[in-house]
Coordinates of C-alpha atoms in Angstrom, one line a residue:
M294 CA -143.4 -0.1 105.9
I295 CA -143.3 3.5 104.3
Q296 CA -140.3 5.0 104.5
L297 CA -140.1 9.3 104.0
F298 CA -136.8 10.3 102.8
F299 CA -136.2 14.2 103.3
S300 CA -133.6 16.2 101.1
A301 CA -133.2 19.7 100.8
T302 CA -130.2 19.7 98.1
Q303 CA -129.2 17.8 95.2
Y304 CA -126.1 16.2 97.0
A305 CA -128.5 15.2 99.9
A306 CA -130.9 13.3 97.6
A307 CA -127.4 11.6 95.7
T308 CA -126.4 10.4 99.2
V309 CA -129.8 9.0 100.0
T310 CA -130.1 7.2 96.5
A311 CA -126.3 5.8 97.3
A312 CA -127.5 4.4 100.4
L313 CA -130.8 2.8 98.8
R314 CA -128.8 1.0 96.1
A315 CA -126.4 -0.1 98.5
G316 CA -129.2 -2.0 100.3
Q317 CA -129.0 0.2 103.4
F318 CA -132.7 0.7 103.5
G319 CA -133.8 -3.0 102.7
P320 CA -135.2 -4.4 99.6
R321 CA -137.4 -2.3 97.5
A322 CA -140.3 -4.7 97.3
A323 CA -140.9 -4.4 101.1
H324 CA -141.0 -0.7 101.1
R325 CA -143.0 2.1 99.7
R326 CA -140.4 4.9 99.3
I327 CA -141.4 8.8 99.5
L328 CA -138.9 11.5 98.6
V329 CA -139.8 14.3 100.3
V330 CA -138.2 17.9 98.7
S331 CA -137.8 21.0 100.7
N332 CA -136.1 24.3 99.4
T333 CA -134.6 26.1 103.0
A334 CA -133.4 29.1 101.0
P335 CA -134.2 32.5 102.3
V336 CA -136.5 33.0 99.5
P337 CA -137.7 29.5 98.4
E338 CA -140.1 30.7 95.7
V339 CA -137.5 32.2 93.4
G340 CA -134.9 29.3 93.6
T341 CA -135.4 26.1 91.7
P342 CA -136.7 23.0 93.8
L343 CA -134.6 19.9 93.9
D344 CA -137.4 17.8 91.9
R345 CA -136.9 20.5 89.1
M346 CA -133.0 20.3 88.8
A347 CA -131.4 18.9 85.8
G348 CA -130.2 15.3 86.7
F349 CA -133.1 14.5 88.9
E350 CA -134.5 12.2 86.2
K351 CA -131.2 9.7 87.3
L352 CA -132.3 9.7 90.9
R353 CA -136.4 9.5 90.6
P354 CA -136.4 5.8 89.8
E355 CA -135.5 5.0 93.5
F356 CA -138.6 6.5 94.7
D357 CA -142.4 5.8 94.3
E358 CA -143.3 9.3 94.6
V359 CA -142.1 12.9 95.2
R360 CA -143.8 15.2 97.6
S361 CA -142.8 18.7 98.4
W362 CA -142.8 19.7 102.1
N363 CA -142.8 23.7 101.0
E364 CA -146.0 23.1 99.2
F365 CA -147.5 21.1 102.3
I366 CA -147.1 23.6 104.9
S367 CA -147.2 26.8 102.7
P368 CA -147.1 29.9 103.3
H369 CA -144.8 28.5 106.4
H370 CA -141.1 28.4 105.7
P371 CA -139.5 25.2 106.1
A372 CA -136.6 26.4 108.0
G373 CA -138.8 28.3 110.6
W374 CA -141.6 26.2 110.7
S375 CA -142.6 23.3 113.3
P376 CA -145.9 22.3 114.8
R377 CA -146.8 23.2 118.3
A378 CA -146.3 20.2 120.6
Q379 CA -150.4 19.8 121.5
D380 CA -150.8 19.8 117.4
T381 CA -148.5 17.0 116.3
R382 CA -151.1 14.4 116.1
L383 CA -153.4 16.6 114.2
W384 CA -150.3 17.1 111.7
E385 CA -149.8 13.5 111.3
K386 CA -153.3 12.9 110.3
A387 CA -153.0 15.7 108.0
V388 CA -149.7 14.4 106.3
R389 CA -151.3 10.9 106.3
L390 CA -154.5 12.2 104.4
A391 CA -152.6 14.4 102.0
W392 CA -150.2 11.7 100.8
D393 CA -152.4 8.6 101.3
L394 CA -150.2 6.9 104.1
G395 CA -153.1 5.1 105.6
D396 CA -152.3 3.5 108.9
E397 CA -149.2 2.0 107.8
P398 CA -145.8 2.4 109.8
V399 CA -143.4 5.3 108.7
E400 CA -139.8 5.3 109.2
I401 CA -138.1 8.5 108.4
A402 CA -134.6 9.4 106.8
C403 CA -133.5 13.1 107.3
E404 CA -130.7 15.2 107.5
S405 CA -129.8 17.5 110.5
I406 CA -131.9 16.6 113.2
Q407 CA -131.3 19.3 115.1
A408 CA -132.9 21.8 112.9
N409 CA -136.3 22.2 110.6
P410 CA -137.8 20.5 108.7
S411 CA -136.2 17.6 109.9
R412 CA -137.1 18.2 113.6
A413 CA -140.7 19.0 112.6
V414 CA -141.0 16.0 110.8
A415 CA -139.5 13.9 113.7
D416 CA -141.9 15.5 115.9
I417 CA -144.9 14.9 113.8
F418 CA -144.3 11.3 113.3
A419 CA -143.6 10.8 117.0
D420 CA -143.6 6.9 117.1
S421 CA -141.3 6.6 114.0
P422 CA -137.9 5.4 113.8
V423 CA -135.4 8.1 112.5
H424 CA -132.3 7.5 110.4
V425 CA -130.0 10.4 110.3
Y426 CA -128.0 11.1 107.0
A427 CA -125.0 13.1 106.8
D428 CA -123.1 14.2 103.6
G429 CA -120.3 16.6 105.0
L430 CA -117.4 17.1 107.2
M431 CA -119.8 17.9 109.8
S432 CA -120.6 14.4 110.9
Y433 CA -117.1 14.3 112.5
G434 CA -118.0 16.9 115.1
P435 CA -120.3 16.7 117.8
T436 CA -123.9 17.4 118.0
R437 CA -124.8 20.9 118.1
N438 CA -127.7 21.1 120.0
R439 CA -129.4 18.9 123.0
I440 CA -131.8 16.2 121.6
P441 CA -134.6 15.2 123.9
L442 CA -134.8 11.8 124.8
P443 CA -138.2 10.8 123.4
L444 CA -136.3 11.9 120.2
S445 CA -132.7 10.6 120.8
S446 CA -134.3 7.1 121.6
R447 CA -135.6 6.6 118.1
I448 CA -132.2 7.9 116.2
V449 CA -131.2 4.2 114.6
R450 CA -127.9 5.4 113.1
V451 CA -126.2 7.6 111.5
L452 CA -125.5 7.1 107.8
H453 CA -122.3 9.1 106.5
L454 CA -119.8 9.6 103.8
D455 CA -116.4 8.0 104.4
L456 CA -114.4 11.1 103.6
V457 CA -111.6 10.6 106.3
P458 CA -111.7 6.4 105.8
G459 CA -111.7 5.0 109.3
L460 CA -112.4 8.3 111.2
R461 CA -115.6 7.9 113.4
P462 CA -118.2 10.4 113.5
M463 CA -119.1 12.3 116.7
L464 CA -122.4 13.2 115.7
L465 CA -125.0 11.9 117.7
S466 CA -122.7 9.4 119.6
E467 CA -123.5 10.6 123.0
Y468 CA -127.1 9.0 122.9
G469 CA -125.4 5.6 121.7
V470 CA -126.2 6.0 118.1
E471 CA -123.9 4.1 115.9
P472 CA -122.5 5.4 112.6
E473 CA -122.7 3.7 109.4
P474 CA -120.6 4.7 106.2
V475 CA -122.0 4.9 102.9
P476 CA -119.8 2.9 100.3
N477 CA -117.8 5.0 98.3
E478 CA -118.2 3.2 95.0
A479 CA -122.0 3.7 95.5
I480 CA -122.0 7.5 96.2
T481 CA -119.5 8.2 93.3
A482 CA -121.6 5.9 90.9
V483 CA -124.7 8.2 91.6
L484 CA -122.5 11.3 91.3
A485 CA -121.2 10.3 88.0
E486 CA -124.9 9.6 86.6
L487 CA -125.8 13.2 88.0
G488 CA -123.0 14.5 86.3
E489 CA -123.4 13.7 82.8
D490 CA -125.7 16.8 82.3
G491 CA -122.9 18.7 83.8
A492 CA -120.5 17.1 81.5
D493 CA -122.0 18.6 78.7
I494 CA -121.6 22.1 80.3
L495 CA -118.3 21.9 80.8
A496 CA -117.6 20.4 77.4
E497 CA -119.5 23.9 76.1
R498 CA -117.5 26.2 78.7
L499 CA -113.8 24.9 78.7
P500 CA -111.7 24.4 75.7
A501 CA -111.4 20.7 75.0
D502 CA -107.4 20.8 73.6
D503 CA -106.4 22.8 77.1
P504 CA -108.7 22.2 79.9
P505 CA -107.7 23.5 83.3
T506 CA -105.2 21.8 85.5
A507 CA -106.1 23.4 89.0
V508 CA -109.7 24.2 90.4
L509 CA -110.5 26.5 93.1
L510 CA -113.7 26.3 95.2
G511 CA -115.3 29.1 96.6
Q512 CA -117.8 28.8 99.7
Y513 CA -119.4 32.1 100.4
L514 CA -118.2 32.2 104.0
S515 CA -119.3 35.7 104.4
A516 CA -122.8 34.7 104.2
I517 CA -122.5 32.8 107.4
D518 CA -120.4 35.6 108.9
L519 CA -117.1 33.9 109.4
I520 CA -115.1 36.8 107.3
T521 CA -116.0 39.7 105.5
Q522 CA -116.8 39.8 101.7
D523 CA -113.4 41.8 101.2
E524 CA -111.6 39.5 103.0
E525 CA -113.4 36.5 101.1
E526 CA -112.5 38.1 97.9
H527 CA -109.1 38.1 99.0
L528 CA -108.9 34.6 100.2
H529 CA -109.9 33.7 96.8
L530 CA -107.1 35.8 95.1
R531 CA -104.9 34.0 97.4
M532 CA -106.1 30.7 96.0
L533 CA -105.3 32.0 92.4
R534 CA -101.9 33.1 93.4
A535 CA -101.3 29.9 95.0
A536 CA -102.3 27.8 92.0
A537 CA -100.1 30.0 89.7
R538 CA -96.8 29.3 92.5
A539 CA -97.5 25.5 92.0
G540 CA -97.0 26.2 88.0
H541 CA -100.7 26.0 86.8
R542 CA -101.3 28.5 84.1
S543 CA -105.1 27.2 83.3
V544 CA -107.3 27.6 86.3
L545 CA -111.1 26.9 87.0
F546 CA -113.0 28.5 89.8
K547 CA -116.2 27.3 90.9
P548 CA -117.9 29.9 92.9
H549 CA -120.5 29.2 95.6
P550 CA -123.9 29.9 93.8
S551 CA -124.9 32.9 95.8
A552 CA -121.7 34.8 95.7
P553 CA -121.7 38.0 94.2
A554 CA -120.2 38.3 90.7
V555 CA -117.7 40.7 91.7
Y556 CA -115.5 37.9 93.1
N557 CA -115.2 36.8 89.6
R558 CA -113.9 40.4 88.2
S559 CA -111.4 40.7 90.9
L560 CA -110.0 37.1 89.9
E561 CA -110.2 37.7 86.2
T562 CA -108.1 41.1 86.8
A563 CA -105.7 39.1 89.1
A564 CA -105.4 36.2 86.6
D565 CA -104.3 38.8 83.7
E566 CA -101.6 40.0 85.8
L567 CA -100.4 36.5 86.8
G568 CA -100.1 35.6 83.1
V569 CA -102.9 32.7 84.2
R570 CA -105.9 31.7 81.8
L571 CA -109.1 31.7 84.5
S572 CA -112.4 29.9 83.6
V573 CA -115.1 30.6 86.0
L574 CA -117.9 27.9 86.3
S575 CA -121.3 29.5 87.4
D576 CA -123.3 27.0 86.3
P577 CA -125.3 24.6 88.5
V578 CA -122.6 21.9 88.0
L579 CA -121.4 19.4 91.2
A580 CA -117.8 20.1 92.3
E581 CA -117.7 16.2 91.7
T582 CA -118.5 16.4 88.2
V583 CA -115.7 18.6 87.6
F584 CA -113.3 16.4 89.5
A585 CA -114.3 12.9 87.6
R586 CA -114.6 14.9 84.1
L587 CA -111.5 17.0 84.1
R588 CA -109.3 14.9 86.5
P589 CA -107.3 18.3 87.6
K590 CA -104.0 18.3 89.0
L591 CA -104.7 20.2 91.9
V592 CA -107.8 21.5 93.9
I593 CA -107.4 24.4 96.2
G594 CA -110.0 25.5 98.9
C595 CA -110.7 26.7 102.3
F596 CA -112.4 24.1 104.0
S597 CA -114.9 23.1 101.6
T598 CA -116.2 19.2 101.9
G599 CA -115.2 19.1 98.1
L600 CA -111.5 19.0 99.1
M601 CA -112.0 15.7 100.6
T602 CA -114.5 14.3 98.1
A603 CA -111.6 15.2 95.5
A604 CA -108.8 13.2 97.6
A605 CA -111.0 10.2 98.9
F606 CA -113.2 9.7 95.8
Y607 CA -110.9 10.7 92.8
G608 CA -107.3 10.5 94.4
I609 CA -106.9 14.1 93.3
P610 CA -104.3 16.3 95.0
V611 CA -105.8 19.0 97.3
A612 CA -104.6 21.8 99.5
R613 CA -105.8 24.7 101.7
V614 CA -105.9 28.2 102.1
G615 CA -107.1 30.5 104.8
T616 CA -107.6 28.0 107.4
D617 CA -105.5 29.9 109.9
L618 CA -107.6 33.0 109.6
L619 CA -110.9 31.0 109.9
L620 CA -109.4 29.5 112.9
E621 CA -108.7 32.5 114.2
R622 CA -112.4 34.2 113.8
I623 CA -114.7 31.3 114.1
T624 CA -117.1 32.0 117.1
P625 CA -118.5 30.9 119.4
Y626 CA -116.1 27.5 120.0
E627 CA -119.4 25.5 119.6
N628 CA -119.4 26.5 115.9
S629 CA -120.5 23.5 113.9
N630 CA -117.8 24.6 111.2
R631 CA -115.0 24.2 113.6
V632 CA -114.4 20.3 113.1
P633 CA -114.6 20.5 109.4
L634 CA -112.2 23.6 109.5
T635 CA -109.9 21.4 112.0
V636 CA -109.9 18.1 109.6
I637 CA -108.9 20.4 106.6
D638 CA -106.4 22.2 108.4
A639 CA -104.6 19.5 110.0
A640 CA -104.9 17.1 107.0
L641 CA -104.3 19.1 104.1
P642 CA -100.7 20.7 102.9
D643 CA -100.8 24.8 102.6
A644 CA -101.2 26.0 99.3
E645 CA -99.2 29.1 99.8
R646 CA -96.1 27.6 101.8
D647 CA -96.0 24.0 101.4
Q648 CA -95.0 21.7 98.5
V649 CA -98.6 20.5 96.7
G650 CA -99.3 18.2 93.7
E651 CA -99.2 14.7 95.5
P652 CA -102.2 12.6 96.3
L653 CA -103.4 12.9 100.2
E654 CA -102.1 9.9 101.9
L655 CA -105.4 8.6 103.2
A656 CA -103.5 5.6 104.9
G657 CA -103.4 6.3 108.6
L658 CA -104.9 9.7 108.2
A659 CA -108.0 8.9 110.5
D660 CA -105.6 7.6 113.5
R661 CA -103.7 10.6 113.4
L662 CA -106.7 12.9 113.3
A663 CA -108.9 11.1 115.9
P664 CA -107.6 12.2 119.0
L665 CA -107.3 15.8 117.8
V666 CA -110.9 15.9 116.7
R667 CA -112.1 13.9 119.9
A668 CA -110.3 16.7 121.8
V669 CA -111.6 19.4 119.8
G670 CA -115.3 18.2 120.2
Y671 CA -115.0 17.5 123.9
C672 CA -114.0 21.2 124.2
M673 CA -117.0 22.3 121.9
Q674 CA -119.4 20.0 124.0
A675 CA -117.9 19.0 127.0
R676 CA -121.2 18.3 129.0
K677 CA -122.4 15.8 126.5
H678 CA -119.1 14.2 126.0
H679 CA -117.7 14.0 129.8
R680 CA -116.3 10.6 129.1
L681 CA -113.6 12.4 126.9
R682 CA -112.1 14.5 129.6
D683 CA -109.4 12.2 130.7
E684 CA -108.3 11.3 127.5
T685 CA -108.6 15.0 126.0
A686 CA -106.5 16.4 129.3
A687 CA -103.9 13.7 128.7
W688 CA -103.8 14.4 124.7
L689 CA -103.4 18.3 125.7
T690 CA -100.4 17.5 128.2
A691 CA -98.5 15.6 125.2
H692 CA -99.5 17.7 122.1
L693 CA -100.9 21.2 122.8
A694 CA -97.7 22.8 122.0
E695 CA -97.8 21.0 118.2
Y696 CA -101.3 22.0 117.7
P697 CA -102.1 25.4 119.6
Q698 CA -104.5 27.0 116.9
Y699 CA -107.3 24.5 117.6
F700 CA -107.9 25.5 121.2
K701 CA -108.7 28.9 123.0
R702 CA -106.9 29.6 126.0
R703 CA -110.3 31.1 127.3
R704 CA -112.0 27.6 126.5
L705 CA -109.1 25.4 127.9
T706 CA -109.5 27.6 131.1
S707 CA -113.1 27.4 131.7
L708 CA -112.7 23.7 131.4
R709 CA -109.8 23.4 133.5
L710 CA -107.7 21.8 130.9
P711 CA -103.8 21.7 130.8
G712 CA -103.0 25.2 128.7
G713 CA -105.4 27.2 130.4
S714 CA -104.7 30.2 132.5
P715 CA -104.5 29.8 136.2
V716 CA -107.7 30.3 138.1
R717 CA -107.1 33.0 140.7
A718 CA -108.9 32.9 144.3
Q719 CA -110.3 36.4 143.7
A720 CA -111.8 35.3 140.3
L721 CA -113.4 32.3 141.9
R722 CA -114.7 34.4 144.8
R723 CA -116.3 36.6 142.3
N724 CA -117.8 33.4 140.1
P725 CA -121.6 33.3 140.6
T726 CA -121.6 29.3 140.7
V727 CA -119.0 29.1 143.2
R728 CA -120.7 31.7 145.5
R729 CA -124.2 29.7 145.4
V730 CA -122.1 26.5 146.4
V731 CA -120.3 28.1 149.4
R732 CA -124.0 29.5 150.4
R733 CA -125.4 26.0 150.3
V734 CA -122.5 24.6 152.2
R735 CA -122.9 26.8 154.9
A736 CA -126.4 26.9 155.5
A737 CA -125.9 23.0 155.5
R738 CA -123.5 23.2 158.3
S739 CA -125.8 25.9 160.5

């Protein structure tokens, strides 16, 4: 059996490696394993491919070969190219010939199955089983797009990180796909290996005698049009002030790799005014390396997955800033970031208002979050999760007053759920769907 593992980021490759070492893809001797790397950045030619990044040599022994999807489909872009339906068999023959796969059976492990290159590969190998893996909080939310039956019936499972222990992912659940967590000890061991090079960078950049006690995580939310650049810059300033409010005088800011340098300069000015020593880590070091090596007393962010890895994997206190703004701005309601945002807002203390500095209580957290996440997920994708309607209506009746920030009145109204506005007869008469139904009824009676 040939196993093709598709990864676009170092973190994704680490997740796959952890699953392999945990035995979740069977014995090594029985499989030929090929890691297929892709770069989905807007201009991949100027980026560093995954297999050339520092630390990749720690992952390489788990695979028999490494191939580049960008090189294979060049000059097409991996995020925008997929084969025409009538050409998939030709492309399968081309892949088998180029990578010397022969006629051996193939199974695929890939990330987001709704988007390319995962969708393209699944279409090319139209008879192969597919394993979907997710390395972030989005696995707890519903599937973004409809998956056609020929593909959904081939999906074996969803491998995910157990960031909220016991919380069941909604991803692909409407197709009966079962989730399977990657053991925490397996992923933390892989991240520790990857972090060995990053530890040297931290040692060079930060004072050994007085390391930062708080870490701020940047996300570059303006790049995905959730807020403006000015608002995101202000969000980082709020994080810094919250850290100072909590008593931290040595702070590390880890910006998003694509964030503009102006963010750093405005933070440095604010740090001087607050009497805080600020270090900015622009080097390509995993957030988990920072957590493991520095063991900060507090991590502050907006709704980064790194907040939950700090809490779940390393037991570090975490806090949020700005989720109220994002909950108000995020559109459309189906936006895949809504569930990660909801989880962080509901689970973590507010760094600007609450007492912070205590480890997150993970025991019982899934029981508290599960009904809320299912209700939000139903409102996002009601047609796919119609079985959750009665549960959602009952939960909203009992708890909407406690959690109004996660639901929009317009969405509740359109779904005829508790908390929505009354539907007026005049509005019903103008509704195109209602008018069509009325015409059909009248035609049937005549």
